[in-house]
Amino acid sequence: MRLLSVEITEPCTDPVLAPAGLSVPGQAVTRLTVTGGDIVAVATEPELGLGAALIVPTGGPVTLQYAVEKGRGAAGYPESAFWPRVNRHTMPADALAAASRRIADEAGGGRAGITALVAEAQGRFAYAHPDRKFNDGLDVIPHLSCGLTPGSCVDINTYLVASLRAAGYEAAYFYGYFFPEERGCRTDDGHCWVVTRHEGEVLEWDIAHHLKAGLGLAQPCLNPRPGERVALTHSMGHRYALPGQDVALKLLGEPVRLPAGGAPASVTLIARLSGATASMA
């Protein structure tokens, strides 16, 4: 067993909502404990079966500690991660849907179609963290038809999942933490990636890491950059019913503050993964 610790590094008196974790091939998050706060309620995302813990700070830094074990048996990815969903984070614009179907068909369909759509998504983005995301204020995922759009892993994979699903492929969006080898078992933000499933073949894709490392066209693999990752959640468009309030989020992947009368707010954090550097996911 290894321990994933997520410390909120800013003073925090508001309640905190945090993901409970999940199991994926090679890795199972089996327990969440908290120091500096008490878990006062647990909620479930009704469509996805994902859990969330409501934490009330009790003084001192709030630190979440996840027990991470090697996956047991032949457990696969959660079925709910592949379910098509209708919300502004997942629905392609008509132009994107039509273009995605055409690209997959021209590649010959099957795995070749997936590879073509991954290449298309990679070719539409320049890796960056823009203040404004390419789909801000829109009800659908737009078609990017020319030039390069600044985008993070979140932007790239939002686009890729919408494109793959529009072309008829099963695709899932996963989120957690990636620990680059050069930083040891430490990071200060989350990371996301995409999993496809077609005719019994499951493939993992990380376009952003191929772009950051200058590795050329993305190939199916979890860690094109040396390092390790821990998955904590999946899918976009989360809703949790908590005592006295409903919380709607694009995704609950990192802890968020719930200020009274205000919108959920991100926190600054440091995540650490204990143990040797054997791959967990």
Short mmCIF file of C-alpha atoms in Angstrom, two decimals, residues 137-275:
data_model
loop_
_atom_site.label_atom_id
_atom_site.label_comp_id
_atom_site.label_asym_id
_atom_site.label_seq_id
_atom_site.Cartn_x
_atom_site.Cartn_y
_atom_site.Cartn_z
CA GLY A 137 -19.64 30.56 -22.19
CA LEU A 138 -20.71 27.93 -24.72
CA ASP A 139 -23.32 25.20 -24.34
CA VAL A 140 -21.47 22.78 -26.63
CA ILE A 141 -17.87 21.90 -27.47
CA PRO A 142 -16.99 23.97 -30.56
CA HIS A 143 -15.24 22.73 -33.67
CA LEU A 144 -11.67 24.03 -33.92
CA SER A 145 -11.07 24.09 -37.65
CA CYS A 146 -7.89 26.10 -38.14
CA GLY A 147 -4.81 27.33 -36.33
CA LEU A 148 -3.64 26.44 -32.83
CA THR A 149 -5.72 27.07 -29.72
CA PRO A 150 -3.97 27.50 -26.35
CA GLY A 151 -5.15 24.72 -24.04
CA SER A 152 -4.27 22.64 -20.99
CA CYS A 153 -4.80 18.91 -20.52
CA VAL A 154 -8.37 19.74 -19.46
CA ASP A 155 -9.10 21.63 -22.69
CA ILE A 156 -7.45 19.05 -24.93
CA ASN A 157 -9.22 16.10 -23.35
CA THR A 158 -12.60 17.84 -23.22
CA TYR A 159 -12.30 18.29 -26.97
CA LEU A 160 -11.00 14.76 -27.55
CA VAL A 161 -13.76 13.00 -25.58
CA ALA A 162 -16.49 14.98 -27.37
CA SER A 163 -14.89 14.17 -30.73
CA LEU A 164 -14.46 10.44 -30.04
CA ARG A 165 -18.00 10.00 -28.75
CA ALA A 166 -19.42 11.91 -31.72
CA ALA A 167 -17.71 9.39 -34.00
CA GLY A 168 -19.29 6.48 -32.12
CA TYR A 169 -16.36 5.46 -29.91
CA GLU A 170 -16.45 4.71 -26.20
CA ALA A 171 -14.27 7.28 -24.47
CA ALA A 172 -13.74 8.19 -20.82
CA TYR A 173 -12.16 11.19 -19.09
CA PHE A 174 -10.09 10.46 -15.97
CA TYR A 175 -8.63 12.91 -13.48
CA GLY A 176 -6.16 12.62 -10.63
CA TYR A 177 -2.53 13.49 -9.92
CA PHE A 178 0.61 12.92 -11.95
CA PHE A 179 3.98 12.87 -10.21
CA PRO A 180 6.81 13.69 -12.65
CA GLU A 181 9.96 11.70 -12.07
CA GLU A 182 12.06 14.87 -11.91
CA ARG A 183 9.97 16.22 -9.01
CA GLY A 184 9.98 13.02 -7.01
CA CYS A 185 6.65 12.04 -5.53
CA ARG A 186 5.32 15.61 -5.31
CA THR A 187 3.05 17.87 -7.39
CA ASP A 188 0.87 20.93 -6.89
CA ASP A 189 -1.96 20.40 -9.35
CA GLY A 190 -4.11 17.75 -10.97
CA HIS A 191 -3.94 16.08 -14.37
CA CYS A 192 -6.38 14.36 -16.74
CA TRP A 193 -6.20 11.83 -19.55
CA VAL A 194 -8.48 9.82 -21.85
CA VAL A 195 -9.24 6.11 -22.10
CA THR A 196 -10.82 4.57 -25.21
CA ARG A 197 -12.51 1.19 -25.47
CA HIS A 198 -13.27 -0.37 -28.84
CA GLU A 199 -13.86 -3.99 -29.84
CA GLY A 200 -12.32 -5.21 -26.60
CA GLU A 201 -9.20 -3.05 -26.83
CA VAL A 202 -8.62 -0.50 -24.07
CA LEU A 203 -6.13 2.30 -24.77
CA GLU A 204 -4.93 5.20 -22.63
CA TRP A 205 -4.04 8.56 -24.20
CA ASP A 206 -2.13 11.54 -22.77
CA ILE A 207 -1.80 14.16 -25.50
CA ALA A 208 -0.75 16.92 -23.11
CA HIS A 209 2.31 15.04 -21.91
CA HIS A 210 3.36 14.27 -25.48
CA LEU A 211 3.12 17.99 -26.26
CA LYS A 212 4.96 19.11 -23.12
CA ALA A 213 7.79 16.62 -23.64
CA GLY A 214 8.05 17.16 -27.40
CA LEU A 215 7.38 13.48 -28.09
CA GLY A 216 5.58 13.92 -31.39
CA LEU A 217 2.30 12.27 -32.25
CA ALA A 218 0.59 10.85 -29.17
CA GLN A 219 0.82 7.10 -28.75
CA PRO A 220 -1.37 5.01 -26.43
CA CYS A 221 0.38 4.83 -23.05
CA LEU A 222 -0.19 6.20 -19.56
CA ASN A 223 3.19 7.72 -18.80
CA PRO A 224 4.92 9.04 -21.92
CA ARG A 225 6.76 11.33 -19.46
CA PRO A 226 8.54 9.36 -16.73
CA GLY A 227 6.50 9.44 -13.56
CA GLU A 228 3.42 8.03 -11.86
CA ARG A 229 -0.26 8.86 -11.66
CA VAL A 230 -3.16 8.18 -9.33
CA ALA A 231 -6.73 8.43 -10.65
CA LEU A 232 -9.32 9.86 -8.27
CA THR A 233 -12.38 10.51 -10.41
CA HIS A 234 -13.84 10.50 -13.91
CA SER A 235 -16.34 12.17 -16.25
CA MET A 236 -17.54 15.77 -16.49
CA GLY A 237 -20.66 17.33 -15.04
CA HIS A 238 -20.87 16.33 -11.35
CA ARG A 239 -23.68 17.07 -8.91
CA TYR A 240 -23.68 16.24 -5.19
CA ALA A 241 -26.60 16.59 -2.77
CA LEU A 242 -25.22 17.80 0.55
CA PRO A 243 -26.98 18.82 3.74
CA GLY A 244 -28.69 22.11 2.93
CA GLN A 245 -27.28 22.51 -0.59
CA ASP A 246 -26.67 20.92 -3.97
CA VAL A 247 -23.21 21.40 -5.45
CA ALA A 248 -22.74 21.36 -9.24
CA LEU A 249 -19.20 21.17 -10.63
CA LYS A 250 -17.55 20.45 -13.95
CA LEU A 251 -15.62 17.80 -12.05
CA LEU A 252 -14.62 17.06 -8.47
CA GLY A 253 -11.01 16.00 -8.84
CA GLU A 254 -9.29 18.15 -6.24
CA PRO A 255 -10.72 19.46 -2.95
CA VAL A 256 -12.81 22.62 -3.27
CA ARG A 257 -13.94 25.16 -0.65
CA LEU A 258 -17.66 25.74 -0.18
CA PRO A 259 -17.97 29.33 1.10
CA ALA A 260 -21.33 30.26 2.61
CA GLY A 261 -23.49 31.83 -0.08
CA GLY A 262 -20.75 31.64 -2.70
CA ALA A 263 -19.65 29.42 -5.54
CA PRO A 264 -17.26 26.50 -4.94
CA ALA A 265 -13.67 27.73 -4.98
CA SER A 266 -10.40 26.01 -5.81
CA VAL A 267 -7.64 25.70 -3.22
CA THR A 268 -3.86 25.72 -3.34
CA LEU A 269 -2.41 22.33 -2.49
CA ILE A 270 0.59 20.04 -2.44
CA ALA A 271 0.14 16.36 -3.25
CA ARG A 272 2.66 13.70 -2.28
CA LEU A 273 2.84 9.99 -3.07
CA SER A 274 4.74 7.74 -0.68
CA GLY A 275 6.88 4.76 -1.53
#
